[in-house]
Amino acid sequence: GKSVILAQTAIHWGRYGVGYWWTGEMDGSAIVSRVLPADLRKPLGQISLRDMDAYASELAPNVWIDVERIMTAERLVGRVEAFRARHKLTYLVVDHLSLLGDDYKEISKAVKLLRQHAGKWGIPILAACQLSRNAVNGNGPVRRPSPSDLRESGKIEEEAAKVGLLHRPYYYDKSQPKELAQVEFPMNRFGAPSDNELEWRPEICSLWDGTHYQDRPTNPAFPVDDDNLADQPLYCWLSPK
């Protein structure tokens, strides 16, 4: 779920600016299997070579994808700095924080470093974090994740401007609708907390806003928030690579 949201957001934002997306979990084939179906709105098995050629020449967003597996926060910052020397970077996507350290102290240090550079660079940084499934299951009834489940994942609550918690009820309770996904924002320095329901579409590996799905079939679940990013150097549109 988290990688799907990050992929959709990275690709969508890449049509407004230039992005850097680091993933320590996915290789090139895994990225393709998530990005192309969601962006072309076709199951992977129905995507032809012609579709891929057209995507590369006409639709591909401006996103640099870094699949280096062994990474530290300091090394990631250095690589992004080198990228910024050549490109006008407008956002950074990190997948995921737990791969930037082996324990609470190291991850907390990584979170703080990223937050500092978000301010220094003047860009939004979207970072995912893997929660233990035991945090949700526990020894009792299945429950939704809560901010307290982040306590062993570094000082995310202290440093983040906004925290979103993703939950798919069907994963734990087969009586729940299979397509239902829930995203709660219990902490939001930009506004009030919110709770959102999305539609999980596994055939195209996408999460969509079910309320607006018919009206906005081309928009991912998390569009750029122009109010919150008003000071960011975003472009209206960039030509494909």
PDB file of C-alpha atoms in Angstrom:
ATOM      1  CA  GLY A   1       0.000   0.000   0.000  1.00  0.00           C
ATOM      2  CA  LYS A   2       2.623   2.565   1.016  1.00  0.00           C
ATOM      3  CA  SER A   3       4.730   1.941  -2.091  1.00  0.00           C
ATOM      4  CA  VAL A   4       1.642   2.335  -4.286  1.00  0.00           C
ATOM      5  CA  ILE A   5       0.839   5.723  -2.739  1.00  0.00           C
ATOM      6  CA  LEU A   6       4.449   6.868  -3.050  1.00  0.00           C
ATOM      7  CA  ALA A   7       4.617   5.747  -6.686  1.00  0.00           C
ATOM      8  CA  GLN A   8       1.368   7.506  -7.602  1.00  0.00           C
ATOM      9  CA  THR A   9       2.422  10.682  -5.839  1.00  0.00           C
ATOM     10  CA  ALA A  10       5.954  10.683  -7.282  1.00  0.00           C
ATOM     11  CA  ILE A  11       4.623  10.277 -10.816  1.00  0.00           C
ATOM     12  CA  HIS A  12       1.855  12.864 -10.427  1.00  0.00           C
ATOM     13  CA  TRP A  13       4.150  15.464  -8.873  1.00  0.00           C
ATOM     14  CA  GLY A  14       6.620  14.764 -11.698  1.00  0.00           C
ATOM     15  CA  ARG A  15       4.218  16.535 -14.027  1.00  0.00           C
ATOM     16  CA  TYR A  16       4.483  19.713 -11.978  1.00  0.00           C
ATOM     17  CA  GLY A  17       8.223  19.760 -11.357  1.00  0.00           C
ATOM     18  CA  VAL A  18      11.385  17.679 -11.159  1.00  0.00           C
ATOM     19  CA  GLY A  19      11.495  14.908  -8.582  1.00  0.00           C
ATOM     20  CA  TYR A  20      13.961  12.546  -6.952  1.00  0.00           C
ATOM     21  CA  TRP A  21      12.507   9.211  -5.829  1.00  0.00           C
ATOM     22  CA  TRP A  22      14.656   6.860  -3.775  1.00  0.00           C
ATOM     23  CA  THR A  23      13.386   3.340  -3.171  1.00  0.00           C
ATOM     24  CA  GLY A  24      15.395   0.723  -1.326  1.00  0.00           C
ATOM     25  CA  GLU A  25      12.664  -1.899  -1.742  1.00  0.00           C
ATOM     26  CA  MET A  26      11.897  -2.044  -5.460  1.00  0.00           C
ATOM     27  CA  ASP A  27      14.010  -2.808  -8.492  1.00  0.00           C
ATOM     28  CA  GLY A  28      13.273  -1.596 -11.993  1.00  0.00           C
ATOM     29  CA  SER A  29      10.745  -4.326 -12.846  1.00  0.00           C
ATOM     30  CA  ALA A  30       8.804  -3.748  -9.620  1.00  0.00           C
ATOM     31  CA  ILE A  31       8.657  -0.007 -10.319  1.00  0.00           C
ATOM     32  CA  VAL A  32       7.391  -0.605 -13.860  1.00  0.00           C
ATOM     33  CA  SER A  33       4.724  -3.023 -12.582  1.00  0.00           C
ATOM     34  CA  ARG A  34       3.377  -0.281 -10.286  1.00  0.00           C
ATOM     35  CA  VAL A  35       3.828   2.840 -12.367  1.00  0.00           C
ATOM     36  CA  LEU A  36       2.663   1.824 -15.841  1.00  0.00           C
ATOM     37  CA  PRO A  37      -0.689   0.194 -14.904  1.00  0.00           C
ATOM     38  CA  ALA A  38      -1.608   3.121 -12.653  1.00  0.00           C
ATOM     39  CA  ASP A  39      -0.582   5.810 -15.109  1.00  0.00           C
ATOM     40  CA  LEU A  40      -1.964   4.133 -18.252  1.00  0.00           C
ATOM     41  CA  ARG A  41      -5.002   2.748 -16.373  1.00  0.00           C
ATOM     42  CA  LYS A  42      -4.479  -0.705 -17.868  1.00  0.00           C
ATOM     43  CA  PRO A  43      -3.592  -4.042 -16.234  1.00  0.00           C
ATOM     44  CA  LEU A  44       0.091  -4.854 -16.753  1.00  0.00           C
ATOM     45  CA  GLY A  45      -0.713  -7.814 -19.014  1.00  0.00           C
ATOM     46  CA  GLN A  46      -2.633  -5.549 -21.406  1.00  0.00           C
ATOM     47  CA  ILE A  47       0.140  -2.982 -21.835  1.00  0.00           C
ATOM     48  CA  SER A  48       1.794  -3.295 -25.228  1.00  0.00           C
ATOM     49  CA  LEU A  49       5.207  -2.211 -26.462  1.00  0.00           C
ATOM     50  CA  ARG A  50       3.430   0.574 -28.332  1.00  0.00           C
ATOM     51  CA  ASP A  51       1.889   1.743 -25.048  1.00  0.00           C
ATOM     52  CA  MET A  52       5.319   1.786 -23.407  1.00  0.00           C
ATOM     53  CA  ASP A  53       6.898   3.677 -26.317  1.00  0.00           C
ATOM     54  CA  ALA A  54       4.107   6.257 -26.238  1.00  0.00           C
ATOM     55  CA  TYR A  55       4.443   6.593 -22.484  1.00  0.00           C
ATOM     56  CA  ALA A  56       8.195   7.159 -22.691  1.00  0.00           C
ATOM     57  CA  SER A  57       7.868   9.780 -25.436  1.00  0.00           C
ATOM     58  CA  GLU A  58       4.701  11.603 -24.372  1.00  0.00           C
ATOM     59  CA  LEU A  59       3.636  10.890 -20.798  1.00  0.00           C
ATOM     60  CA  ALA A  60       6.696  10.063 -18.727  1.00  0.00           C
ATOM     61  CA  PRO A  61       7.074  12.428 -15.752  1.00  0.00           C
ATOM     62  CA  ASN A  62      10.243  14.219 -14.716  1.00  0.00           C
ATOM     63  CA  VAL A  63      11.337  11.858 -11.946  1.00  0.00           C
ATOM     64  CA  TRP A  64      14.829  10.543 -11.268  1.00  0.00           C
ATOM     65  CA  ILE A  65      14.503   7.086  -9.692  1.00  0.00           C
ATOM     66  CA  ASP A  66      17.325   5.903  -7.445  1.00  0.00           C
ATOM     67  CA  VAL A  67      17.219   2.162  -6.650  1.00  0.00           C
ATOM     68  CA  GLU A  68      20.432   1.973  -4.620  1.00  0.00           C
ATOM     69  CA  ARG A  69      19.720  -0.679  -1.960  1.00  0.00           C
ATOM     70  CA  ILE A  70      22.357   0.242   0.642  1.00  0.00           C
ATOM     71  CA  MET A  71      21.620   3.769   1.806  1.00  0.00           C
ATOM     72  CA  THR A  72      22.040   6.071   4.793  1.00  0.00           C
ATOM     73  CA  ALA A  73      20.359   9.425   5.319  1.00  0.00           C
ATOM     74  CA  GLU A  74      23.686  11.225   4.915  1.00  0.00           C
ATOM     75  CA  ARG A  75      24.441   9.435   1.656  1.00  0.00           C
ATOM     76  CA  LEU A  76      20.939  10.096   0.324  1.00  0.00           C
ATOM     77  CA  VAL A  77      21.257  13.797   1.119  1.00  0.00           C
ATOM     78  CA  GLY A  78      24.603  13.867  -0.695  1.00  0.00           C
ATOM     79  CA  ARG A  79      23.145  12.211  -3.778  1.00  0.00           C
ATOM     80  CA  VAL A  80      20.202  14.612  -3.803  1.00  0.00           C
ATOM     81  CA  GLU A  81      22.570  17.589  -3.407  1.00  0.00           C
ATOM     82  CA  ALA A  82      24.501  16.392  -6.463  1.00  0.00           C
ATOM     83  CA  PHE A  83      21.218  16.060  -8.370  1.00  0.00           C
ATOM     84  CA  ARG A  84      20.163  19.584  -7.316  1.00  0.00           C
ATOM     85  CA  ALA A  85      23.404  20.964  -8.761  1.00  0.00           C
ATOM     86  CA  ARG A  86      22.153  19.918 -12.214  1.00  0.00           C
ATOM     87  CA  HIS A  87      18.362  20.169 -11.893  1.00  0.00           C
ATOM     88  CA  LYS A  88      15.796  22.429 -10.259  1.00  0.00           C
ATOM     89  CA  LEU A  89      14.513  19.862  -7.771  1.00  0.00           C
ATOM     90  CA  THR A  90      10.951  20.406  -6.520  1.00  0.00           C
ATOM     91  CA  TYR A  91      10.304  17.326  -4.356  1.00  0.00           C
ATOM     92  CA  LEU A  92      11.852  14.211  -2.821  1.00  0.00           C
ATOM     93  CA  VAL A  93      10.198  10.823  -2.201  1.00  0.00           C
ATOM     94  CA  VAL A  94      11.761   8.369   0.272  1.00  0.00           C
ATOM     95  CA  ASP A  95      10.780   4.681   0.334  1.00  0.00           C
ATOM     96  CA  HIS A  96      11.238   4.012   3.117  1.00  0.00           C
ATOM     97  CA  LEU A  97      12.571   5.458   6.395  1.00  0.00           C
ATOM     98  CA  SER A  98      13.181   2.102   8.081  1.00  0.00           C
ATOM     99  CA  LEU A  99      15.844   1.326   5.475  1.00  0.00           C
ATOM    100  CA  LEU A 100      17.879   4.384   6.500  1.00  0.00           C
ATOM    101  CA  GLY A 101      18.808   2.994   9.922  1.00  0.00           C
ATOM    102  CA  ASP A 102      18.973  -0.150  12.007  1.00  0.00           C
ATOM    103  CA  ASP A 103      17.418   1.169  15.191  1.00  0.00           C
ATOM    104  CA  TYR A 104      15.292   3.924  16.711  1.00  0.00           C
ATOM    105  CA  LYS A 105      18.241   6.282  17.200  1.00  0.00           C
ATOM    106  CA  GLU A 106      19.473   6.011  13.612  1.00  0.00           C
ATOM    107  CA  ILE A 107      16.001   6.408  12.103  1.00  0.00           C
ATOM    108  CA  SER A 108      15.295   9.418  14.335  1.00  0.00           C
ATOM    109  CA  LYS A 109      18.536  10.982  13.112  1.00  0.00           C
ATOM    110  CA  ALA A 110      17.508  10.308   9.489  1.00  0.00           C
ATOM    111  CA  VAL A 111      14.063  11.856  10.005  1.00  0.00           C
ATOM    112  CA  LYS A 112      15.569  14.986  11.547  1.00  0.00           C
ATOM    113  CA  LEU A 113      18.145  15.324   8.769  1.00  0.00           C
ATOM    114  CA  LEU A 114      15.463  15.039   6.082  1.00  0.00           C
ATOM    115  CA  ARG A 115      13.259  17.593   7.827  1.00  0.00           C
ATOM    116  CA  GLN A 116      16.179  20.040   8.027  1.00  0.00           C
ATOM    117  CA  HIS A 117      16.929  19.655   4.340  1.00  0.00           C
ATOM    118  CA  ALA A 118      13.272  20.042   3.373  1.00  0.00           C
ATOM    119  CA  GLY A 119      13.571  23.546   4.834  1.00  0.00           C
ATOM    120  CA  LYS A 120      17.010  24.172   3.380  1.00  0.00           C
ATOM    121  CA  TRP A 121      16.000  23.064  -0.108  1.00  0.00           C
ATOM    122  CA  GLY A 122      12.507  24.572   0.075  1.00  0.00           C
ATOM    123  CA  ILE A 123      10.797  21.383  -1.131  1.00  0.00           C
ATOM    124  CA  PRO A 124       8.276  18.871   0.243  1.00  0.00           C
ATOM    125  CA  ILE A 125       9.659  15.469   1.244  1.00  0.00           C
ATOM    126  CA  LEU A 126       7.256  12.520   1.246  1.00  0.00           C
ATOM    127  CA  ALA A 127       8.592   9.567   3.228  1.00  0.00           C
ATOM    128  CA  ALA A 128       7.023   6.188   4.005  1.00  0.00           C
ATOM    129  CA  CYS A 129       7.514   4.110   7.117  1.00  0.00           C
ATOM    130  CA  GLN A 130       6.841   0.401   7.589  1.00  0.00           C
ATOM    131  CA  LEU A 131       4.821  -0.368  10.713  1.00  0.00           C
ATOM    132  CA  SER A 132       4.993  -3.747  12.373  1.00  0.00           C
ATOM    133  CA  ARG A 133       1.854  -5.732  11.573  1.00  0.00           C
ATOM    134  CA  ASN A 134       1.801  -6.680  15.254  1.00  0.00           C
ATOM    135  CA  ALA A 135       1.149  -3.015  16.019  1.00  0.00           C
ATOM    136  CA  VAL A 136      -2.159  -3.347  14.209  1.00  0.00           C
ATOM    137  CA  ASN A 137      -3.056  -6.920  15.137  1.00  0.00           C
ATOM    138  CA  GLY A 138      -1.816  -7.064  18.710  1.00  0.00           C
ATOM    139  CA  ASN A 139      -3.315  -9.940  20.675  1.00  0.00           C
ATOM    140  CA  GLY A 140      -6.905  -8.734  20.341  1.00  0.00           C
ATOM    141  CA  PRO A 141      -9.280  -7.550  17.617  1.00  0.00           C
ATOM    142  CA  VAL A 142      -7.886  -5.993  14.451  1.00  0.00           C
ATOM    143  CA  ARG A 143      -7.647  -2.227  14.738  1.00  0.00           C
ATOM    144  CA  ARG A 144      -6.617   0.659  12.578  1.00  0.00           C
ATOM    145  CA  PRO A 145      -3.067   1.995  12.979  1.00  0.00           C
ATOM    146  CA  SER A 146      -2.637   5.011  15.229  1.00  0.00           C
ATOM    147  CA  PRO A 147       0.103   7.619  15.796  1.00  0.00           C
ATOM    148  CA  SER A 148       1.291   5.658  18.841  1.00  0.00           C
ATOM    149  CA  ASP A 149       2.387   2.876  16.450  1.00  0.00           C
ATOM    150  CA  LEU A 150       5.081   5.232  15.131  1.00  0.00           C
ATOM    151  CA  ARG A 151       6.899   5.441  18.458  1.00  0.00           C
ATOM    152  CA  GLU A 152       9.400   2.740  17.482  1.00  0.00           C
ATOM    153  CA  SER A 153       9.928   4.231  14.017  1.00  0.00           C
ATOM    154  CA  GLY A 154      11.972   7.289  14.889  1.00  0.00           C
ATOM    155  CA  LYS A 155      10.776  10.731  15.896  1.00  0.00           C
ATOM    156  CA  ILE A 156       8.385  11.032  12.975  1.00  0.00           C
ATOM    157  CA  GLU A 157       5.625  12.748  14.945  1.00  0.00           C
ATOM    158  CA  GLU A 158       8.038  15.410  16.196  1.00  0.00           C
ATOM    159  CA  GLU A 159       9.555  16.241  12.826  1.00  0.00           C
ATOM    160  CA  ALA A 160       6.801  15.657  10.255  1.00  0.00           C
ATOM    161  CA  ALA A 161       4.423  18.378   9.110  1.00  0.00           C
ATOM    162  CA  LYS A 162       1.775  15.812   8.202  1.00  0.00           C
ATOM    163  CA  VAL A 163       1.341  12.138   9.084  1.00  0.00           C
ATOM    164  CA  GLY A 164      -0.884   9.758   7.123  1.00  0.00           C
ATOM    165  CA  LEU A 165      -1.812   6.232   8.228  1.00  0.00           C
ATOM    166  CA  LEU A 166      -2.887   3.710   5.579  1.00  0.00           C
ATOM    167  CA  HIS A 167      -5.171   0.787   6.413  1.00  0.00           C
ATOM    168  CA  ARG A 168      -6.821  -1.885   4.263  1.00  0.00           C
ATOM    169  CA  PRO A 169      -9.478  -3.600   6.436  1.00  0.00           C
ATOM    170  CA  TYR A 170      -9.857  -6.575   4.057  1.00  0.00           C
ATOM    171  CA  TYR A 171      -6.237  -7.591   4.665  1.00  0.00           C
ATOM    172  CA  TYR A 172      -7.167  -8.442   8.261  1.00  0.00           C
ATOM    173  CA  ASP A 173     -10.904  -9.097   8.002  1.00  0.00           C
ATOM    174  CA  LYS A 174     -12.188 -10.859   4.866  1.00  0.00           C
ATOM    175  CA  SER A 175     -15.754  -9.735   5.603  1.00  0.00           C
ATOM    176  CA  GLN A 176     -14.744  -6.144   4.764  1.00  0.00           C
ATOM    177  CA  PRO A 177     -15.006  -4.748   1.204  1.00  0.00           C
ATOM    178  CA  LYS A 178     -11.967  -5.851  -0.753  1.00  0.00           C
ATOM    179  CA  GLU A 179     -11.603  -2.507  -2.550  1.00  0.00           C
ATOM    180  CA  LEU A 180     -11.759  -0.335   0.575  1.00  0.00           C
ATOM    181  CA  ALA A 181      -8.638   1.514   1.751  1.00  0.00           C
ATOM    182  CA  GLN A 182      -8.594   4.106   4.506  1.00  0.00           C
ATOM    183  CA  VAL A 183      -6.103   6.925   4.974  1.00  0.00           C
ATOM    184  CA  GLU A 184      -6.225   8.911   8.187  1.00  0.00           C
ATOM    185  CA  PHE A 185      -4.254  12.111   8.772  1.00  0.00           C
ATOM    186  CA  PRO A 186      -4.252  12.353  12.585  1.00  0.00           C
ATOM    187  CA  MET A 187      -1.568  15.041  12.580  1.00  0.00           C
ATOM    188  CA  ASN A 188      -1.585  17.979  10.169  1.00  0.00           C
ATOM    189  CA  ARG A 189       0.280  21.209  10.873  1.00  0.00           C
ATOM    190  CA  PHE A 190      -1.384  22.727   7.801  1.00  0.00           C
ATOM    191  CA  GLY A 191      -4.956  22.180   8.974  1.00  0.00           C
ATOM    192  CA  ALA A 192      -7.408  19.904  10.738  1.00  0.00           C
ATOM    193  CA  PRO A 193      -6.993  16.111  10.984  1.00  0.00           C
ATOM    194  CA  SER A 194      -8.951  14.205   8.357  1.00  0.00           C
ATOM    195  CA  ASP A 195     -10.104  10.711   7.479  1.00  0.00           C
ATOM    196  CA  ASN A 196     -10.401   9.549   3.867  1.00  0.00           C
ATOM    197  CA  GLU A 197     -11.679   6.477   2.070  1.00  0.00           C
ATOM    198  CA  LEU A 198      -9.986   5.357  -1.141  1.00  0.00           C
ATOM    199  CA  GLU A 199     -10.725   2.689  -3.714  1.00  0.00           C
ATOM    200  CA  TRP A 200      -8.080  -0.018  -4.060  1.00  0.00           C
ATOM    201  CA  ARG A 201      -7.860  -1.170  -7.676  1.00  0.00           C
ATOM    202  CA  PRO A 202      -5.399  -4.093  -7.698  1.00  0.00           C
ATOM    203  CA  GLU A 203      -5.740  -4.727 -11.444  1.00  0.00           C
ATOM    204  CA  ILE A 204      -3.988  -1.411 -12.116  1.00  0.00           C
ATOM    205  CA  CYS A 205      -2.132  -1.234  -8.780  1.00  0.00           C
ATOM    206  CA  SER A 206      -3.796   2.051  -7.785  1.00  0.00           C
ATOM    207  CA  LEU A 207      -5.466   3.799  -4.895  1.00  0.00           C
ATOM    208  CA  TRP A 208      -8.137   6.261  -5.969  1.00  0.00           C
ATOM    209  CA  ASP A 209     -10.460   8.707  -4.308  1.00  0.00           C
ATOM    210  CA  GLY A 210     -13.665   6.705  -4.727  1.00  0.00           C
ATOM    211  CA  THR A 211     -15.894   9.770  -4.351  1.00  0.00           C
ATOM    212  CA  HIS A 212     -14.362  11.477  -7.372  1.00  0.00           C
ATOM    213  CA  TYR A 213     -13.198   8.442  -9.308  1.00  0.00           C
ATOM    214  CA  GLN A 214     -15.760   8.826 -12.113  1.00  0.00           C
ATOM    215  CA  ASP A 215     -15.241  12.587 -12.329  1.00  0.00           C
ATOM    216  CA  ARG A 216     -11.449  12.592 -12.096  1.00  0.00           C
ATOM    217  CA  PRO A 217     -10.196   9.339 -13.629  1.00  0.00           C
ATOM    218  CA  THR A 218      -6.745  10.783 -14.373  1.00  0.00           C
ATOM    219  CA  ASN A 219      -5.911  12.134 -10.902  1.00  0.00           C
ATOM    220  CA  PRO A 220      -4.107  10.017  -8.299  1.00  0.00           C
ATOM    221  CA  ALA A 221      -5.206   9.940  -4.694  1.00  0.00           C
ATOM    222  CA  PHE A 222      -2.822  12.694  -3.566  1.00  0.00           C
ATOM    223  CA  PRO A 223      -2.718  15.685  -5.928  1.00  0.00           C
ATOM    224  CA  VAL A 224      -0.354  18.567  -5.308  1.00  0.00           C
ATOM    225  CA  ASP A 225      -1.744  20.849  -2.598  1.00  0.00           C
ATOM    226  CA  ASP A 226      -1.121  24.258  -4.137  1.00  0.00           C
ATOM    227  CA  ASP A 227      -1.970  26.131  -0.923  1.00  0.00           C
ATOM    228  CA  ASN A 228       0.560  24.261   1.192  1.00  0.00           C
ATOM    229  CA  LEU A 229       3.213  24.360  -1.533  1.00  0.00           C
ATOM    230  CA  ALA A 230       2.585  27.961  -2.551  1.00  0.00           C
ATOM    231  CA  ASP A 231       6.221  28.901  -1.907  1.00  0.00           C
ATOM    232  CA  GLN A 232       7.660  25.952  -3.826  1.00  0.00           C
ATOM    233  CA  PRO A 233       9.157  26.426  -7.312  1.00  0.00           C
ATOM    234  CA  LEU A 234       6.562  24.230  -9.057  1.00  0.00           C
ATOM    235  CA  TYR A 235       6.095  24.262 -12.818  1.00  0.00           C
ATOM    236  CA  CYS A 236       2.674  24.162 -14.442  1.00  0.00           C
ATOM    237  CA  TRP A 237       3.951  21.538 -16.871  1.00  0.00           C
ATOM    238  CA  LEU A 238       7.248  20.101 -17.992  1.00  0.00           C
ATOM    239  CA  SER A 239       7.947  18.364 -21.265  1.00  0.00           C
ATOM    240  CA  PRO A 240       8.725  14.654 -20.948  1.00  0.00           C
ATOM    241  CA  LYS A 241      12.325  13.471 -20.915  1.00  0.00           C
TER     242      LYS A 241
END
